[in-house]
GROMACS .gro file of N, CA and C in nm:
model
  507
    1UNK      N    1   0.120  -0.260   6.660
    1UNK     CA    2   0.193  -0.378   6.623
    1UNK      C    3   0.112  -0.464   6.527
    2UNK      N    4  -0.021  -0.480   6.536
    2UNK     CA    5  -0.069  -0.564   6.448
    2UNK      C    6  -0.134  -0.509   6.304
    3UNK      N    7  -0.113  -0.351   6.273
    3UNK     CA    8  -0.094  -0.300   6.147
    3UNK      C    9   0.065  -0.377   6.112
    4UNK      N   10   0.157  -0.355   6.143
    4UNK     CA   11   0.317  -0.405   6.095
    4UNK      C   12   0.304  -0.514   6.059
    5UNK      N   13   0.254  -0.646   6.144
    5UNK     CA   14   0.268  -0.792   6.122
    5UNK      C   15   0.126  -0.788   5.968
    6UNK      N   16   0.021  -0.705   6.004
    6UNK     CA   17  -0.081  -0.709   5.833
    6UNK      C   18   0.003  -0.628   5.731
    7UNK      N   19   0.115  -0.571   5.754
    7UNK     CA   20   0.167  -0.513   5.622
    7UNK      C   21   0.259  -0.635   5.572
    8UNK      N   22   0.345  -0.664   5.686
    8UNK     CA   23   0.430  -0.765   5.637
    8UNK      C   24   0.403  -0.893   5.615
    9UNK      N   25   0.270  -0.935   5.665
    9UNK     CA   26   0.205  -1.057   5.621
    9UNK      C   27   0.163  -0.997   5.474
   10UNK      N   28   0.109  -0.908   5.446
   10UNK     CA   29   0.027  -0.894   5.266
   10UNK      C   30   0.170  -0.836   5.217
   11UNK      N   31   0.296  -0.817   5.222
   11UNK     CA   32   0.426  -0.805   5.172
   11UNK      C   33   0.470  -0.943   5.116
   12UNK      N   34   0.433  -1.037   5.238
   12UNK     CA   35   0.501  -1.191   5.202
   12UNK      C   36   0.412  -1.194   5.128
   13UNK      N   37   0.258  -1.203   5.097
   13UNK     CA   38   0.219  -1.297   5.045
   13UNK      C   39   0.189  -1.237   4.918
   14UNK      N   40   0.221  -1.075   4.854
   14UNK     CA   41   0.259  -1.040   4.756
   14UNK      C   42   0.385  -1.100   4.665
   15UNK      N   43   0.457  -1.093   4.751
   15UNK     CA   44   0.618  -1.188   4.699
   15UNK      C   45   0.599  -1.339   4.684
   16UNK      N   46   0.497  -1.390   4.763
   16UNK     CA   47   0.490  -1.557   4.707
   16UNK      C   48   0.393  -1.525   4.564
   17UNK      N   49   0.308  -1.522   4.543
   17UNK     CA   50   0.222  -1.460   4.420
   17UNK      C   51   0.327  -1.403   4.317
   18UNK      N   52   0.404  -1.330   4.353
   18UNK     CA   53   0.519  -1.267   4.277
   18UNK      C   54   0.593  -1.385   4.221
   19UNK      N   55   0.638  -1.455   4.321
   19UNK     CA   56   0.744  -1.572   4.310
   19UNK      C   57   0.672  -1.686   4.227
   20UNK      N   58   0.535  -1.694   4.237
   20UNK     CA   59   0.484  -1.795   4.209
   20UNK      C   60   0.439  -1.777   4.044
   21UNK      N   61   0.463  -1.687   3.999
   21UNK     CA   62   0.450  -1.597   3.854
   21UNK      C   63   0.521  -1.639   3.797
   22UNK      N   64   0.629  -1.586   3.863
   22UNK     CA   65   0.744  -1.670   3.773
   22UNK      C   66   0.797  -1.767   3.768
   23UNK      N   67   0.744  -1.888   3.866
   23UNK     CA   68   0.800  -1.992   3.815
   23UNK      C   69   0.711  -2.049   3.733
   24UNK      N   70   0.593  -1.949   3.702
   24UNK     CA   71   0.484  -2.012   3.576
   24UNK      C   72   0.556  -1.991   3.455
   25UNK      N   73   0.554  -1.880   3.493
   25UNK     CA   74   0.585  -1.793   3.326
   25UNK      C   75   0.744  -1.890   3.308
   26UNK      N   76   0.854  -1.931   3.368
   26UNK     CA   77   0.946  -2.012   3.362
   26UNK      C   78   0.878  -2.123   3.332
   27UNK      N   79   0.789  -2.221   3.368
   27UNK     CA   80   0.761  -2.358   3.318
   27UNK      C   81   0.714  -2.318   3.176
   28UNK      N   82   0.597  -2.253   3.166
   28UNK     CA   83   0.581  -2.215   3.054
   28UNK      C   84   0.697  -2.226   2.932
   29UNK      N   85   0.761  -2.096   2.994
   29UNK     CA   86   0.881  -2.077   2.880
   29UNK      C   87   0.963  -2.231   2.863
   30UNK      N   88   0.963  -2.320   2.965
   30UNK     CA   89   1.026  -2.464   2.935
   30UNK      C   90   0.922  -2.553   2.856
   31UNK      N   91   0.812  -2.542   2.909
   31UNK     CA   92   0.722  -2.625   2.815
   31UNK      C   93   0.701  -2.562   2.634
   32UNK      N   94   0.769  -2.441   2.615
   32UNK     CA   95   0.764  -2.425   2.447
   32UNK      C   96   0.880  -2.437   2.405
   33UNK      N   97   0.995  -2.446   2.490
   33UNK     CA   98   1.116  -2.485   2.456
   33UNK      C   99   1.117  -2.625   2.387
   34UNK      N  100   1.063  -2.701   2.502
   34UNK     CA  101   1.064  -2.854   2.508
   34UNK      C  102   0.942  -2.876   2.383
   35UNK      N  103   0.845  -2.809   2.335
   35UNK     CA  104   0.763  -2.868   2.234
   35UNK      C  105   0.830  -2.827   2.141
   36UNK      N  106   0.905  -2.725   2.094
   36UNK     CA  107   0.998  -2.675   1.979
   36UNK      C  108   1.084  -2.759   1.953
   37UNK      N  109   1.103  -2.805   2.057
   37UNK     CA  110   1.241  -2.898   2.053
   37UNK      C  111   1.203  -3.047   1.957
   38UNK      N  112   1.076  -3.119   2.041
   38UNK     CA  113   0.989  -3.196   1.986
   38UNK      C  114   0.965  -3.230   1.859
   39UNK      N  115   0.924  -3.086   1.838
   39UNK     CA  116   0.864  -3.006   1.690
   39UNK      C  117   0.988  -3.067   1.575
   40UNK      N  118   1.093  -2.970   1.637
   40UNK     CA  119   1.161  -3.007   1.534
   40UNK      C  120   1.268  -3.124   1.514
   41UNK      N  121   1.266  -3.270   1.620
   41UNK     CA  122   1.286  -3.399   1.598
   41UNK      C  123   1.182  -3.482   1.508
   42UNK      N  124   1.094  -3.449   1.540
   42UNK     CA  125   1.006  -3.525   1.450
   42UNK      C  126   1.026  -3.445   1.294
   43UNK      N  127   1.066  -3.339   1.281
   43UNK     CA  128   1.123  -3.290   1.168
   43UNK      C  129   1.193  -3.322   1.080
   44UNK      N  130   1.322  -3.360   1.131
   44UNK     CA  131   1.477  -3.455   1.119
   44UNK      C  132   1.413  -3.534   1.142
   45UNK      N  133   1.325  -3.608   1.193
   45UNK     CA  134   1.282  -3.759   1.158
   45UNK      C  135   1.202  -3.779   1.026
   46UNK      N  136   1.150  -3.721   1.018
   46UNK     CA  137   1.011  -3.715   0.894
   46UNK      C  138   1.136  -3.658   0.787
   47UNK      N  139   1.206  -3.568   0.791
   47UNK     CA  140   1.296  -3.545   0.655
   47UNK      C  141   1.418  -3.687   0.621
   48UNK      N  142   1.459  -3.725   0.724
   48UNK     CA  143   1.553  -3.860   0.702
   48UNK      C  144   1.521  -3.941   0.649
   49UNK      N  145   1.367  -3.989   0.664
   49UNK     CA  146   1.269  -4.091   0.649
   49UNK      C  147   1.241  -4.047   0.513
   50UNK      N  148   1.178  -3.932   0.459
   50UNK     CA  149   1.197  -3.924   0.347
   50UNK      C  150   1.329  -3.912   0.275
   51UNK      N  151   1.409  -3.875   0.329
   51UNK     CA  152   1.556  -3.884   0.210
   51UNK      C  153   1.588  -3.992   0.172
   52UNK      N  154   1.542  -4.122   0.268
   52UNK     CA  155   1.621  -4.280   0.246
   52UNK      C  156   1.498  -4.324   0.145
   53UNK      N  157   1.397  -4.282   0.172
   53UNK     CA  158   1.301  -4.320   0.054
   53UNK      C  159   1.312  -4.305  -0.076
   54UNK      N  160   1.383  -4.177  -0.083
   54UNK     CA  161   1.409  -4.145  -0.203
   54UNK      C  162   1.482  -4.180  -0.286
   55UNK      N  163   1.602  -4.156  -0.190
   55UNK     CA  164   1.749  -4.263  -0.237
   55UNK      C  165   1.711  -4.370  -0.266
   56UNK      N  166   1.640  -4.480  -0.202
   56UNK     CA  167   1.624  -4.631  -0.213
   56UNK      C  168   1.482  -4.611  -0.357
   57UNK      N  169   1.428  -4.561  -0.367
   57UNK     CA  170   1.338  -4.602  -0.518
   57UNK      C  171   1.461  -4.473  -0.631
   58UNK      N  172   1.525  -4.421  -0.614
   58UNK     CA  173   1.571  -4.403  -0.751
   58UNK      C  174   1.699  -4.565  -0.760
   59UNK      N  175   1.754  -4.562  -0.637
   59UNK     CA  176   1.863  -4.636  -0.645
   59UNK      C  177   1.796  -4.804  -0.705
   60UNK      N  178   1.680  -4.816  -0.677
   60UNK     CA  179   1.602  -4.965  -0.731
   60UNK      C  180   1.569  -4.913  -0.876
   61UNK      N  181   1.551  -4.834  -0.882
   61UNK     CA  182   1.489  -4.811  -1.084
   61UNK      C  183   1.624  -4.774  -1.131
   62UNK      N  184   1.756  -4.763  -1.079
   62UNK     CA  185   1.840  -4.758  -1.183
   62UNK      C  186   1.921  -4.951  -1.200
   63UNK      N  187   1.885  -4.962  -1.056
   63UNK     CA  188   1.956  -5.118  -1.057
   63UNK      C  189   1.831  -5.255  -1.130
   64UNK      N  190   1.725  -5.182  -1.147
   64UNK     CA  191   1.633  -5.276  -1.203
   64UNK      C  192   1.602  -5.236  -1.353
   65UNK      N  193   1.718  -5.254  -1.423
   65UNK     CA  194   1.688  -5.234  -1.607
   65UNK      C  195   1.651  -5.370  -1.680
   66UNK      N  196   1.681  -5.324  -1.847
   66UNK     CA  197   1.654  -5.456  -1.888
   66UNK      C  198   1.660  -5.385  -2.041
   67UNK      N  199   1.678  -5.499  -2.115
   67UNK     CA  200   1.699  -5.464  -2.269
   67UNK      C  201   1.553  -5.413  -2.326
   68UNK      N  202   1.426  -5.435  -2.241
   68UNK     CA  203   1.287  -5.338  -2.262
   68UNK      C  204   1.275  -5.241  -2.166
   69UNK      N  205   1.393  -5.175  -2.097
   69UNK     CA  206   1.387  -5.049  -2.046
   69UNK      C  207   1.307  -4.965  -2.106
   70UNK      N  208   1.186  -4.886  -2.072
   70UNK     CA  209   1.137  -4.812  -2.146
   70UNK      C  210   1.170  -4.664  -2.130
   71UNK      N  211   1.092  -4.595  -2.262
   71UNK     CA  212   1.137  -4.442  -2.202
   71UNK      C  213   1.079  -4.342  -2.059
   72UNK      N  214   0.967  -4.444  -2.031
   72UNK     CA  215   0.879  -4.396  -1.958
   72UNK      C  216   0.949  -4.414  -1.787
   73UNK      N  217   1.061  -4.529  -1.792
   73UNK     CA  218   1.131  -4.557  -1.664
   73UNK      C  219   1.218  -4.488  -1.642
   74UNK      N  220   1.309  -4.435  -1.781
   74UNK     CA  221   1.400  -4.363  -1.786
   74UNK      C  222   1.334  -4.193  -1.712
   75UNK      N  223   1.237  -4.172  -1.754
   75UNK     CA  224   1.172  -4.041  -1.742
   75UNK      C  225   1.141  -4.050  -1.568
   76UNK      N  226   1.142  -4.179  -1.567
   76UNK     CA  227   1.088  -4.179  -1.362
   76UNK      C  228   1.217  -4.183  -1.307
   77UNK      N  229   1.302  -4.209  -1.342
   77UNK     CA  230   1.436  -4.176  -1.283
   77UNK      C  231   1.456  -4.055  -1.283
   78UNK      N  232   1.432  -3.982  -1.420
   78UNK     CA  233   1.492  -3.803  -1.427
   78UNK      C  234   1.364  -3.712  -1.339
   79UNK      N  235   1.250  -3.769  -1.325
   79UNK     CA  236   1.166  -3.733  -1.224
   79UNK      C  237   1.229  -3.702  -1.056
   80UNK      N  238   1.282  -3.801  -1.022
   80UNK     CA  239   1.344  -3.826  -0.913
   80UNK      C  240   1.447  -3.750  -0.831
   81UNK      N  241   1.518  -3.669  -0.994
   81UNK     CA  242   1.634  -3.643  -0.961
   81UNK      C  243   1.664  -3.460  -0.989
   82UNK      N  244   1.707  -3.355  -0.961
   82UNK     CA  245   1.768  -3.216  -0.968
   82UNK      C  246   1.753  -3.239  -1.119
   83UNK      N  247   1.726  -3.116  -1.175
   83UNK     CA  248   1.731  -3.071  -1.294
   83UNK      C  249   1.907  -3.127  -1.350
   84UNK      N  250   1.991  -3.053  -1.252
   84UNK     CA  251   2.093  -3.137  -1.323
   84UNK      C  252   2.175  -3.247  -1.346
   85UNK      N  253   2.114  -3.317  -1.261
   85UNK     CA  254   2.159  -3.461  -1.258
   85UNK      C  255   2.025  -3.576  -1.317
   86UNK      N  256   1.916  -3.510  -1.337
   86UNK     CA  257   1.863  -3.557  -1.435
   86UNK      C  258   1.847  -3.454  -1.589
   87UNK      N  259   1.963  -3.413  -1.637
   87UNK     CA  260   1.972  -3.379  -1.714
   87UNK      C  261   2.105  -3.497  -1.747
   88UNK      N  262   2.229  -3.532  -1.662
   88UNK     CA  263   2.321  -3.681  -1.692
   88UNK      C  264   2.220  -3.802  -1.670
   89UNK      N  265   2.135  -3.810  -1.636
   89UNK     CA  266   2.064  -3.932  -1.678
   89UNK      C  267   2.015  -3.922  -1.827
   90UNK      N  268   1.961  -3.835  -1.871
   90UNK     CA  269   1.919  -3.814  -1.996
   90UNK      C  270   2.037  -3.829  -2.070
   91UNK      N  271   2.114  -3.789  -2.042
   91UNK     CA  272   2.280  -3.769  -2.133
   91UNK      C  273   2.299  -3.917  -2.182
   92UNK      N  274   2.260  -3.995  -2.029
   92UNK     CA  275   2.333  -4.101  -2.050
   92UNK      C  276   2.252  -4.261  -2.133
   93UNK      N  277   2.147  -4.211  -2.101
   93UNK     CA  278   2.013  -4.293  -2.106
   93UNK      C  279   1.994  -4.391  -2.280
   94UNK      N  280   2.025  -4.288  -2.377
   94UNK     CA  281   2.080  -4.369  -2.505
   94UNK      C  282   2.169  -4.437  -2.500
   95UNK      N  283   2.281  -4.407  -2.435
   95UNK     CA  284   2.386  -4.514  -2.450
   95UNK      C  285   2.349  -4.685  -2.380
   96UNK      N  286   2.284  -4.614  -2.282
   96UNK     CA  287   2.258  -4.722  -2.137
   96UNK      C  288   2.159  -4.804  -2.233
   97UNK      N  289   2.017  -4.745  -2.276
   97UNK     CA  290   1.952  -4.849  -2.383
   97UNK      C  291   2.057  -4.953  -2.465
   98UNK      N  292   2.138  -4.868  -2.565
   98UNK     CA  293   2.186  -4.956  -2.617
   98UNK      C  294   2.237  -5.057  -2.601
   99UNK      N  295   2.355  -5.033  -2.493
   99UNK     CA  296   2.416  -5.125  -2.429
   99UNK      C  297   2.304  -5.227  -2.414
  100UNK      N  298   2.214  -5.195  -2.344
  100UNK     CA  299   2.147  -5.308  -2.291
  100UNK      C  300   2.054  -5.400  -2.336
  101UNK      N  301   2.048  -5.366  -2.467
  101UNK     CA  302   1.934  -5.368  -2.636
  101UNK      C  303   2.086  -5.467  -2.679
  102UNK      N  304   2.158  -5.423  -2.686
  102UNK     CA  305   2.303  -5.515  -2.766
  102UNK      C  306   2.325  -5.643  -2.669
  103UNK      N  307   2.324  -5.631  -2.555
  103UNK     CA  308   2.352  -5.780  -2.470
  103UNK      C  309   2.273  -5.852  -2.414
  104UNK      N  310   2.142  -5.772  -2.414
  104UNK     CA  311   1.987  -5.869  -2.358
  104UNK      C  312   1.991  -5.849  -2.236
  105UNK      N  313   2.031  -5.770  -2.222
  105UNK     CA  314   2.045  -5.747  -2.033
  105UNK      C  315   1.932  -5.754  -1.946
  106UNK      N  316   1.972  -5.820  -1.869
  106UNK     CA  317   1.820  -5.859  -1.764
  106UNK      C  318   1.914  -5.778  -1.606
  107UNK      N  319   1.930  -5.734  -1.564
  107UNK     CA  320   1.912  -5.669  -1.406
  107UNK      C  321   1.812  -5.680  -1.343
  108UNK      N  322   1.761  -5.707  -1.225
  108UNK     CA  323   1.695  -5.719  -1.111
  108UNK      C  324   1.735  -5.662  -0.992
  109UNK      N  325   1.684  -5.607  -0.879
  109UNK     CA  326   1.801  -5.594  -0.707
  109UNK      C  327   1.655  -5.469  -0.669
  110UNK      N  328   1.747  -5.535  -0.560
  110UNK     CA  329   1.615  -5.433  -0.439
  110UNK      C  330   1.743  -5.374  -0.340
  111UNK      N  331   1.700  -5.322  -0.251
  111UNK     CA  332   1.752  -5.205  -0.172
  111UNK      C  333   1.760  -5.324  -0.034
  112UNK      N  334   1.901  -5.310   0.002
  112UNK     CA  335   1.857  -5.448   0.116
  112UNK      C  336   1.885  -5.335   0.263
  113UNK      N  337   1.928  -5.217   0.249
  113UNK     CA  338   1.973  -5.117   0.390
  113UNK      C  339   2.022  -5.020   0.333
  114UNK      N  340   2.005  -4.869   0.379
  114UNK     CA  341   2.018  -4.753   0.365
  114UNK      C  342   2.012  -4.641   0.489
  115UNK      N  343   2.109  -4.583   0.512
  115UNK     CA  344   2.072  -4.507   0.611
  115UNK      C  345   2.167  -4.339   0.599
  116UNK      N  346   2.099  -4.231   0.685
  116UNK     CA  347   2.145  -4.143   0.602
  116UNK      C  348   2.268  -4.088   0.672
  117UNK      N  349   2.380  -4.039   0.626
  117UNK     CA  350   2.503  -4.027   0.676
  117UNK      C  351   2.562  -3.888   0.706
  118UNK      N  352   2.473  -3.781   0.650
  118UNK     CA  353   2.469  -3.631   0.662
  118UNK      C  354   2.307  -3.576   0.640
  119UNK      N  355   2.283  -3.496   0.675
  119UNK     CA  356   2.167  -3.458   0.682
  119UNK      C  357   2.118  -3.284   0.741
  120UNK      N  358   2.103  -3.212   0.698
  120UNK     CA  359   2.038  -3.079   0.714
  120UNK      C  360   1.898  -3.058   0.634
  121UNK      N  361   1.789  -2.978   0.702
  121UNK     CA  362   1.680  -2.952   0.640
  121UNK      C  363   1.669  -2.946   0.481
  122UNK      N  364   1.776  -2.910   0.411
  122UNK     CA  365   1.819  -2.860   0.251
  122UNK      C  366   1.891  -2.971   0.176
  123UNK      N  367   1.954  -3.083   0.277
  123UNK     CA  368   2.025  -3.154   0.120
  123UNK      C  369   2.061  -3.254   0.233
  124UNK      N  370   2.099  -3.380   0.204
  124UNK     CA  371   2.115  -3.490   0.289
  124UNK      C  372   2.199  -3.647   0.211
  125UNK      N  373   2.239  -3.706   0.300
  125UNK     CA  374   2.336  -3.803   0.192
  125UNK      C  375   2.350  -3.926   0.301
  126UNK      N  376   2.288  -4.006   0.173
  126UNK     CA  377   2.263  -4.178   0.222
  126UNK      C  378   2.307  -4.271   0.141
  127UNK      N  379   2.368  -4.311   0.254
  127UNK     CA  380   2.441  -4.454   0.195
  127UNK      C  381   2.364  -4.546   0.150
  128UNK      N  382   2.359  -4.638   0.064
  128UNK     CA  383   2.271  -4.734   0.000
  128UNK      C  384   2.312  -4.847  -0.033
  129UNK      N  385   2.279  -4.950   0.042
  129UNK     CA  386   2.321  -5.137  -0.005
  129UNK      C  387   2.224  -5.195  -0.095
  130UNK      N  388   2.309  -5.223  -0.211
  130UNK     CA  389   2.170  -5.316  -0.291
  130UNK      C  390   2.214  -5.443  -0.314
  131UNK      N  391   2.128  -5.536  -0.353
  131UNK     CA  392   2.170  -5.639  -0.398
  131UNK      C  393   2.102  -5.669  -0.532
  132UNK      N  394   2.131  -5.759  -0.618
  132UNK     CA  395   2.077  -5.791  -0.741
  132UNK      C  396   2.133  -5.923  -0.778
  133UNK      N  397   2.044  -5.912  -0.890
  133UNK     CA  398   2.120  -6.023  -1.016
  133UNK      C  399   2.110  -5.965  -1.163
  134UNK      N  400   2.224  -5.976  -1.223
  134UNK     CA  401   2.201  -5.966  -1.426
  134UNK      C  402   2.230  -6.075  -1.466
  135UNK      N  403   2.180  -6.076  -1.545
  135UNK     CA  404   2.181  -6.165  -1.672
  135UNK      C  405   2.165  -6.133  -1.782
  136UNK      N  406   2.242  -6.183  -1.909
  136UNK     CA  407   2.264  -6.122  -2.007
  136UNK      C  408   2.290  -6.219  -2.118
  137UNK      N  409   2.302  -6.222  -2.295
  137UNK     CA  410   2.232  -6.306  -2.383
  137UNK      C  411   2.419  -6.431  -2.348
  138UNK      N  412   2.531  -6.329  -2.330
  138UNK     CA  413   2.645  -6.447  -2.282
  138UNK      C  414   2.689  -6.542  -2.191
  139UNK      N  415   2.577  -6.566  -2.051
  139UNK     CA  416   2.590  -6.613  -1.918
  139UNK      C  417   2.456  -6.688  -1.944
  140UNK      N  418   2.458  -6.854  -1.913
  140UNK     CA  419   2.331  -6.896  -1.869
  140UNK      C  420   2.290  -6.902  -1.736
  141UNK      N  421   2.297  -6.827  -1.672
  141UNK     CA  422   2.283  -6.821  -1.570
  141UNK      C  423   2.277  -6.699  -1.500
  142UNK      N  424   2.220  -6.605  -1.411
  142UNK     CA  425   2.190  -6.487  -1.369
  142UNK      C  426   2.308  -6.537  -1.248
  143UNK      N  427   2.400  -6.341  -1.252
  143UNK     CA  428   2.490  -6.322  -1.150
  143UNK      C  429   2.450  -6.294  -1.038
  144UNK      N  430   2.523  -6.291  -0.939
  144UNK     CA  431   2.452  -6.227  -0.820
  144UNK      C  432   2.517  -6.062  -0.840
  145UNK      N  433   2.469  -5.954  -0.780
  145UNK     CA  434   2.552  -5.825  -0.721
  145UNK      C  435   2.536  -5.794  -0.588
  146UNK      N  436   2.638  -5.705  -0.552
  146UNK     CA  437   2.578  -5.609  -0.420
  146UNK      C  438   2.665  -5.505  -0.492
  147UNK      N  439   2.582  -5.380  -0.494
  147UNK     CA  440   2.589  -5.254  -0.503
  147UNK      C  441   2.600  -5.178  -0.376
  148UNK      N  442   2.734  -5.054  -0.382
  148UNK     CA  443   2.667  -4.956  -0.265
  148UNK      C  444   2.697  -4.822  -0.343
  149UNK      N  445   2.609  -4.746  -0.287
  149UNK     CA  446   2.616  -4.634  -0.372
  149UNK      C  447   2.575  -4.520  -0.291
  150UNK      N  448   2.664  -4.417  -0.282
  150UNK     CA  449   2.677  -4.275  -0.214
  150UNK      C  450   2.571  -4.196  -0.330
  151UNK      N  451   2.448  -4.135  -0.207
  151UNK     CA  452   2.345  -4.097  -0.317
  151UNK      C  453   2.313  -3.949  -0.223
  152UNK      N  454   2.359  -3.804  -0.276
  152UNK     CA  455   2.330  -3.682  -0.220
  152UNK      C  456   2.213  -3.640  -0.289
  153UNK      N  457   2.145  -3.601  -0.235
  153UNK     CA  458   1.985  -3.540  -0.216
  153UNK      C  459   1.996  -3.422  -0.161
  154UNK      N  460   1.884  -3.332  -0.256
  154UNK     CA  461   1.851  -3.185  -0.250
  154UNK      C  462   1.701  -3.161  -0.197
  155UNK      N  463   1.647  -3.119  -0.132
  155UNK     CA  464   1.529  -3.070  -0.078
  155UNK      C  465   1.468  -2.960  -0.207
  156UNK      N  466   1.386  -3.007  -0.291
  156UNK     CA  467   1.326  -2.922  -0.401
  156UNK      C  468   1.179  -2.895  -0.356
  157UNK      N  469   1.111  -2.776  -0.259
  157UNK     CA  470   1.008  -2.742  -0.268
  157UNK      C  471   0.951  -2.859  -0.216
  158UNK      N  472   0.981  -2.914  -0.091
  158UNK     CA  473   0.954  -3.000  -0.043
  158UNK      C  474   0.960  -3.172  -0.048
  159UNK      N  475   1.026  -3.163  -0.177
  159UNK     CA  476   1.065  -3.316  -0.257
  159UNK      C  477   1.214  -3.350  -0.273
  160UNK      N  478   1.231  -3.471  -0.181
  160UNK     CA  479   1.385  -3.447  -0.185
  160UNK      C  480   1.448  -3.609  -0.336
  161UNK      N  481   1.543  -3.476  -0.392
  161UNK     CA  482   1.546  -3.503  -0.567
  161UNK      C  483   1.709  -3.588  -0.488
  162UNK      N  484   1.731  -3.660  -0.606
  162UNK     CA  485   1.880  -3.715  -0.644
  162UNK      C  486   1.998  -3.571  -0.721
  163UNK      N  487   2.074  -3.518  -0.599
  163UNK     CA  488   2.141  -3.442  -0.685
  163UNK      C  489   2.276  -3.520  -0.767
  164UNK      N  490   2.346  -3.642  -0.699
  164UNK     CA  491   2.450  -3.700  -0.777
  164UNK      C  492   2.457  -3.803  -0.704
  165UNK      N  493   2.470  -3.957  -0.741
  165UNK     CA  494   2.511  -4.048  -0.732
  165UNK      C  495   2.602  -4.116  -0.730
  166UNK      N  496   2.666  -4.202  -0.662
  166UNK     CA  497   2.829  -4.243  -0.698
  166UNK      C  498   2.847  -4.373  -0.650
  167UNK      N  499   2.881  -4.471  -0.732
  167UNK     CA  500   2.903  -4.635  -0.661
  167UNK      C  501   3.030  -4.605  -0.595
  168UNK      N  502   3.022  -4.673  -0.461
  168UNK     CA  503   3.165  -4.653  -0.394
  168UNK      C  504   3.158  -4.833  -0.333
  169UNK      N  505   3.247  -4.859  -0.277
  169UNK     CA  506   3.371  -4.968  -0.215
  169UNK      C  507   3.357  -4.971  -0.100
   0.00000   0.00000   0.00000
């Protein structure tokens, strides 16, 4: 009798050891779940954080011109932005001088809230509130604005560019 009760005592206490394996190898497997998981919030956080950044300094260097716009600001905008949507900044960029060379245009505005409204690792889209003032050689007096502007962003090799812009209502 007391061979039976030493088999079935080192039986149980094979099966707790057994049992006790796996609820390692199970925490385990929850604790890389849960750091993956981690991993990749701070991911979507750190990419959001940069997309509104981005949005908000192209969206301030297009709302902050002036009749001495230079070419060098113009070029930090097309910096900012997808090959092809800073290829329509370039498009547009002579006309925009002129205009603004012909009326003395003074613009000012900063970014007063932005936040992003779609978002995947590859391309992301933030809404953007600005506010400003122009002034120009026919007004003595500087206007007020608020701008909002729908601004989609592309993930380029780690730099997220302006793919198209759009003032909306």
């Amino acid at each position: 009798m007391s061979r039976l009760t030493e088999s079935s005592a080192s039986s149980a206490s094979s099966a707790a050891v057994g049992v006790t394996g796996l609820i390692a190898v199970a925490a385990l497997g929850l604790g890389i779940q849960s750091g993956l998981s981690l991993r990749d919030d701070a991911r979507e956080t750190d990419g959001r954080a940069a997309a509104v950044a981005a949005a908000s300094a192209e969206v301030s260097g297009l709302i902050s011109v002036s009749d001495k716009t230079t070419t060098e600001e113009i070029d930090k905008l097309r910096a900012g932005a997808t090959d092809d949507f800073g290829a329509e900044l370039e498009e547009q960029s002579t006309a925009l001088r002129r205009a603004l060379q012909a009326q003395k245009v003074t613009s000012t505005g900063s970014v007063a809230s932005a936040g992003v409204v779609a978002w995947a690792p590859s391309k992301a889209r933030v809404l953007v509130a600005a506010v400003g003032e122009v002034s120009n050689e026919s007004s003595a007096q500087a206007t007020p604005r608020a701008y909002r502007l729908r601004v989609d962003l592309r993930n380029v090799e780690g730099r997220w560019l302006v793919s198209d812009m759009e003032f909306v209502s």
